[in-house]
C-alpha cells in the first residue's frame, strides 16, 4: 500500500467484521473437504512447510469463501500475492498476516493485534473485507481488489491477483 495514503476504517465494514468473527465453522461434508485438500495441498507444500498449518489455511479459506460466496481460488490468490502464505508477514504499511489486514481492525473489534497472525481470524477478516469491497464495486473484481490493496485507480495489484 502506498505510504502517502491514509487508511481509515469504514464503520459499515467494521460491523461486517464483527459478525464474521462470531460465525461458526462451516465444513459439513467430509468428501468436499477431502477433494479440496487433495487438490490444493500440493500447491502449498513449497510455501508452507508445516502440514497442520497447510490444513488450517485450506480449511479456513474454503469455509470463509463458502460462507461469503467468494471464489476460493480468488482468496488463495490474494493470500499468495499479499503474503506468499506467510502468516507472520508485515507490510511496509503495517498490514499483517496472510491476507495483510491493517492493524486498526482488531482494535476496532476489541481484539488484540497479535490475533492478526492467527490463521482463522486473519482469513475471516480478510475475506470479509474482500467481500465488502466486491459488494461495494458491484462484483467488479478489478475495482474491489484495488480497494482491498489501497491502490484505487491502478490495475497492477488487481491484474497480479487475477492472473494467479
PDB file of C-alpha atoms in Angstrom, residues 16-160:
ATOM      1  CA  UNK A  16     -19.488  -6.945   8.998  1.00  0.00           C
ATOM      2  CA  UNK A  17     -16.196  -7.970  10.565  1.00  0.00           C
ATOM      3  CA  UNK A  18     -17.829  -8.269  13.989  1.00  0.00           C
ATOM      4  CA  UNK A  19     -20.463 -10.640  12.568  1.00  0.00           C
ATOM      5  CA  UNK A  20     -17.846 -12.600  10.632  1.00  0.00           C
ATOM      6  CA  UNK A  21     -15.713 -13.176  13.716  1.00  0.00           C
ATOM      7  CA  UNK A  22     -18.749 -14.564  15.548  1.00  0.00           C
ATOM      8  CA  UNK A  23     -19.660 -17.051  12.772  1.00  0.00           C
ATOM      9  CA  UNK A  24     -19.348 -20.814  13.292  1.00  0.00           C
ATOM     10  CA  UNK A  25     -17.229 -23.404  11.475  1.00  0.00           C
ATOM     11  CA  UNK A  26     -18.637 -24.478   8.126  1.00  0.00           C
ATOM     12  CA  UNK A  27     -17.248 -27.747   6.709  1.00  0.00           C
ATOM     13  CA  UNK A  28     -20.212 -30.126   6.733  1.00  0.00           C
ATOM     14  CA  UNK A  29     -19.309 -32.689   4.077  1.00  0.00           C
ATOM     15  CA  UNK A  30     -16.137 -34.717   4.659  1.00  0.00           C
ATOM     16  CA  UNK A  31     -15.957 -35.596   0.954  1.00  0.00           C
ATOM     17  CA  UNK A  32     -15.966 -31.964  -0.180  1.00  0.00           C
ATOM     18  CA  UNK A  33     -13.256 -31.328   2.396  1.00  0.00           C
ATOM     19  CA  UNK A  34     -11.168 -34.244   1.142  1.00  0.00           C
ATOM     20  CA  UNK A  35     -11.404 -33.141  -2.515  1.00  0.00           C
ATOM     21  CA  UNK A  36     -10.469 -29.549  -1.607  1.00  0.00           C
ATOM     22  CA  UNK A  37      -7.463 -30.695   0.438  1.00  0.00           C
ATOM     23  CA  UNK A  38      -6.299 -33.214  -2.172  1.00  0.00           C
ATOM     24  CA  UNK A  39      -6.371 -30.621  -4.948  1.00  0.00           C
ATOM     25  CA  UNK A  40      -4.974 -27.652  -3.031  1.00  0.00           C
ATOM     26  CA  UNK A  41      -2.464 -29.052  -0.537  1.00  0.00           C
ATOM     27  CA  UNK A  42       0.247 -29.829  -3.131  1.00  0.00           C
ATOM     28  CA  UNK A  43       0.171 -26.146  -4.136  1.00  0.00           C
ATOM     29  CA  UNK A  44       1.018 -25.066  -0.596  1.00  0.00           C
ATOM     30  CA  UNK A  45       3.767 -27.580   0.170  1.00  0.00           C
ATOM     31  CA  UNK A  46       6.568 -25.393  -1.207  1.00  0.00           C
ATOM     32  CA  UNK A  47       5.378 -22.284   0.608  1.00  0.00           C
ATOM     33  CA  UNK A  48       4.103 -23.690   3.919  1.00  0.00           C
ATOM     34  CA  UNK A  49       6.249 -26.497   5.325  1.00  0.00           C
ATOM     35  CA  UNK A  50       4.065 -27.426   8.294  1.00  0.00           C
ATOM     36  CA  UNK A  51       1.264 -29.830   7.266  1.00  0.00           C
ATOM     37  CA  UNK A  52      -1.042 -28.746  10.100  1.00  0.00           C
ATOM     38  CA  UNK A  53      -0.661 -25.107   9.044  1.00  0.00           C
ATOM     39  CA  UNK A  54      -1.403 -26.031   5.407  1.00  0.00           C
ATOM     40  CA  UNK A  55      -4.576 -27.790   6.518  1.00  0.00           C
ATOM     41  CA  UNK A  56      -5.651 -24.892   8.711  1.00  0.00           C
ATOM     42  CA  UNK A  57      -5.166 -22.401   5.880  1.00  0.00           C
ATOM     43  CA  UNK A  58      -7.077 -24.574   3.407  1.00  0.00           C
ATOM     44  CA  UNK A  59      -9.870 -25.200   5.890  1.00  0.00           C
ATOM     45  CA  UNK A  60     -10.302 -21.518   6.679  1.00  0.00           C
ATOM     46  CA  UNK A  61     -10.100 -20.380   3.054  1.00  0.00           C
ATOM     47  CA  UNK A  62     -12.733 -22.878   1.955  1.00  0.00           C
ATOM     48  CA  UNK A  63     -15.077 -22.117   4.850  1.00  0.00           C
ATOM     49  CA  UNK A  64     -14.844 -18.347   4.553  1.00  0.00           C
ATOM     50  CA  UNK A  65     -15.172 -18.428   0.764  1.00  0.00           C
ATOM     51  CA  UNK A  66     -18.254 -20.628   1.064  1.00  0.00           C
ATOM     52  CA  UNK A  67     -19.762 -18.508   3.846  1.00  0.00           C
ATOM     53  CA  UNK A  68     -19.307 -15.281   1.896  1.00  0.00           C
ATOM     54  CA  UNK A  69     -19.878 -16.725  -1.585  1.00  0.00           C
ATOM     55  CA  UNK A  70     -16.366 -15.830  -2.729  1.00  0.00           C
ATOM     56  CA  UNK A  71     -14.400 -17.928  -5.208  1.00  0.00           C
ATOM     57  CA  UNK A  72     -11.908 -19.879  -3.051  1.00  0.00           C
ATOM     58  CA  UNK A  73      -9.311 -19.528  -5.816  1.00  0.00           C
ATOM     59  CA  UNK A  74      -9.577 -15.752  -5.557  1.00  0.00           C
ATOM     60  CA  UNK A  75      -8.947 -15.894  -1.817  1.00  0.00           C
ATOM     61  CA  UNK A  76      -5.950 -18.184  -2.373  1.00  0.00           C
ATOM     62  CA  UNK A  77      -4.604 -15.760  -4.999  1.00  0.00           C
ATOM     63  CA  UNK A  78      -4.984 -12.772  -2.659  1.00  0.00           C
ATOM     64  CA  UNK A  79      -3.083 -14.628   0.070  1.00  0.00           C
ATOM     65  CA  UNK A  80      -0.387 -15.657  -2.397  1.00  0.00           C
ATOM     66  CA  UNK A  81       0.126 -12.090  -3.638  1.00  0.00           C
ATOM     67  CA  UNK A  82      -0.244 -10.438  -0.238  1.00  0.00           C
ATOM     68  CA  UNK A  83       1.984 -12.680   1.868  1.00  0.00           C
ATOM     69  CA  UNK A  84       3.114 -15.762  -0.109  1.00  0.00           C
ATOM     70  CA  UNK A  85       1.247 -17.710   2.594  1.00  0.00           C
ATOM     71  CA  UNK A  86       3.460 -16.317   5.382  1.00  0.00           C
ATOM     72  CA  UNK A  87       1.197 -15.678   8.356  1.00  0.00           C
ATOM     73  CA  UNK A  88       3.964 -13.649  10.018  1.00  0.00           C
ATOM     74  CA  UNK A  89       4.285 -11.201   7.092  1.00  0.00           C
ATOM     75  CA  UNK A  90       4.140  -7.472   7.865  1.00  0.00           C
ATOM     76  CA  UNK A  91       3.983  -4.919   5.043  1.00  0.00           C
ATOM     77  CA  UNK A  92       5.698  -1.540   4.968  1.00  0.00           C
ATOM     78  CA  UNK A  93       2.242  -0.011   5.572  1.00  0.00           C
ATOM     79  CA  UNK A  94       1.805  -2.181   8.687  1.00  0.00           C
ATOM     80  CA  UNK A  95      -0.647  -4.738   7.278  1.00  0.00           C
ATOM     81  CA  UNK A  96      -0.272  -8.121   8.982  1.00  0.00           C
ATOM     82  CA  UNK A  97      -0.690 -11.811   8.275  1.00  0.00           C
ATOM     83  CA  UNK A  98      -1.794 -13.999   5.402  1.00  0.00           C
ATOM     84  CA  UNK A  99      -4.290 -11.528   3.965  1.00  0.00           C
ATOM     85  CA  UNK A 100      -2.406  -8.437   5.147  1.00  0.00           C
ATOM     86  CA  UNK A 101      -5.124  -6.961   7.339  1.00  0.00           C
ATOM     87  CA  UNK A 102      -4.479  -3.457   8.653  1.00  0.00           C
ATOM     88  CA  UNK A 103      -3.926  -3.321  12.433  1.00  0.00           C
ATOM     89  CA  UNK A 104      -6.736  -0.863  13.107  1.00  0.00           C
ATOM     90  CA  UNK A 105      -9.318  -3.634  12.521  1.00  0.00           C
ATOM     91  CA  UNK A 106      -8.534  -5.686  15.633  1.00  0.00           C
ATOM     92  CA  UNK A 107      -8.634  -2.538  17.767  1.00  0.00           C
ATOM     93  CA  UNK A 108     -11.999  -1.602  16.219  1.00  0.00           C
ATOM     94  CA  UNK A 109     -13.332  -5.051  17.131  1.00  0.00           C
ATOM     95  CA  UNK A 110     -11.950  -5.232  20.653  1.00  0.00           C
ATOM     96  CA  UNK A 111      -9.293  -7.759  19.651  1.00  0.00           C
ATOM     97  CA  UNK A 112      -5.545  -7.731  20.112  1.00  0.00           C
ATOM     98  CA  UNK A 113      -3.159  -7.116  17.222  1.00  0.00           C
ATOM     99  CA  UNK A 114      -1.418 -10.450  17.756  1.00  0.00           C
ATOM    100  CA  UNK A 115      -4.645 -12.098  16.592  1.00  0.00           C
ATOM    101  CA  UNK A 116      -3.797 -10.880  13.083  1.00  0.00           C
ATOM    102  CA  UNK A 117      -1.191 -13.629  12.780  1.00  0.00           C
ATOM    103  CA  UNK A 118      -3.721 -16.282  13.757  1.00  0.00           C
ATOM    104  CA  UNK A 119      -4.882 -18.066  10.641  1.00  0.00           C
ATOM    105  CA  UNK A 120      -8.640 -18.241  11.313  1.00  0.00           C
ATOM    106  CA  UNK A 121      -9.017 -14.624  12.414  1.00  0.00           C
ATOM    107  CA  UNK A 122      -6.832 -13.222   9.637  1.00  0.00           C
ATOM    108  CA  UNK A 123      -8.575 -15.136   6.856  1.00  0.00           C
ATOM    109  CA  UNK A 124     -12.007 -14.348   8.260  1.00  0.00           C
ATOM    110  CA  UNK A 125     -11.239 -10.628   8.458  1.00  0.00           C
ATOM    111  CA  UNK A 126      -9.506 -10.566   5.070  1.00  0.00           C
ATOM    112  CA  UNK A 127     -12.355 -12.399   3.325  1.00  0.00           C
ATOM    113  CA  UNK A 128     -14.947 -10.168   4.954  1.00  0.00           C
ATOM    114  CA  UNK A 129     -13.070  -7.071   3.794  1.00  0.00           C
ATOM    115  CA  UNK A 130     -12.729  -8.503   0.275  1.00  0.00           C
ATOM    116  CA  UNK A 131     -16.444  -9.349   0.127  1.00  0.00           C
ATOM    117  CA  UNK A 132     -17.341  -5.863   1.381  1.00  0.00           C
ATOM    118  CA  UNK A 133     -15.347  -4.296  -1.443  1.00  0.00           C
ATOM    119  CA  UNK A 134     -16.755  -6.716  -4.027  1.00  0.00           C
ATOM    120  CA  UNK A 135     -20.268  -5.763  -2.969  1.00  0.00           C
ATOM    121  CA  UNK A 136     -19.385  -2.068  -2.981  1.00  0.00           C
ATOM    122  CA  UNK A 137     -17.966  -2.409  -6.512  1.00  0.00           C
ATOM    123  CA  UNK A 138     -20.974  -4.486  -7.672  1.00  0.00           C
ATOM    124  CA  UNK A 139     -18.887  -7.591  -8.371  1.00  0.00           C
ATOM    125  CA  UNK A 140     -16.095  -5.837 -10.283  1.00  0.00           C
ATOM    126  CA  UNK A 141     -13.042  -7.840  -9.203  1.00  0.00           C
ATOM    127  CA  UNK A 142     -10.537  -5.321 -10.561  1.00  0.00           C
ATOM    128  CA  UNK A 143     -12.005  -2.403  -8.608  1.00  0.00           C
ATOM    129  CA  UNK A 144     -12.636  -4.456  -5.460  1.00  0.00           C
ATOM    130  CA  UNK A 145      -9.080  -5.794  -5.406  1.00  0.00           C
ATOM    131  CA  UNK A 146      -7.709  -2.281  -5.912  1.00  0.00           C
ATOM    132  CA  UNK A 147      -9.732  -1.138  -2.882  1.00  0.00           C
ATOM    133  CA  UNK A 148      -8.534  -4.138  -0.866  1.00  0.00           C
ATOM    134  CA  UNK A 149      -4.933  -3.208  -1.647  1.00  0.00           C
ATOM    135  CA  UNK A 150      -5.398   0.542  -1.279  1.00  0.00           C
ATOM    136  CA  UNK A 151      -4.434   1.099  -4.918  1.00  0.00           C
ATOM    137  CA  UNK A 152      -7.687   2.546  -6.299  1.00  0.00           C
ATOM    138  CA  UNK A 153      -7.251   3.737  -9.867  1.00  0.00           C
ATOM    139  CA  UNK A 154      -4.345   1.398 -10.609  1.00  0.00           C
ATOM    140  CA  UNK A 155      -4.539  -2.117 -12.042  1.00  0.00           C
ATOM    141  CA  UNK A 156      -1.150  -3.631 -11.158  1.00  0.00           C
ATOM    142  CA  UNK A 157      -2.296  -5.357  -7.973  1.00  0.00           C
ATOM    143  CA  UNK A 158      -5.647  -6.485  -9.376  1.00  0.00           C
ATOM    144  CA  UNK A 159      -4.034  -7.896 -12.501  1.00  0.00           C
ATOM    145  CA  UNK A 160      -1.439  -9.741 -10.437  1.00  0.00           C
TER     146      UNK A 160
END
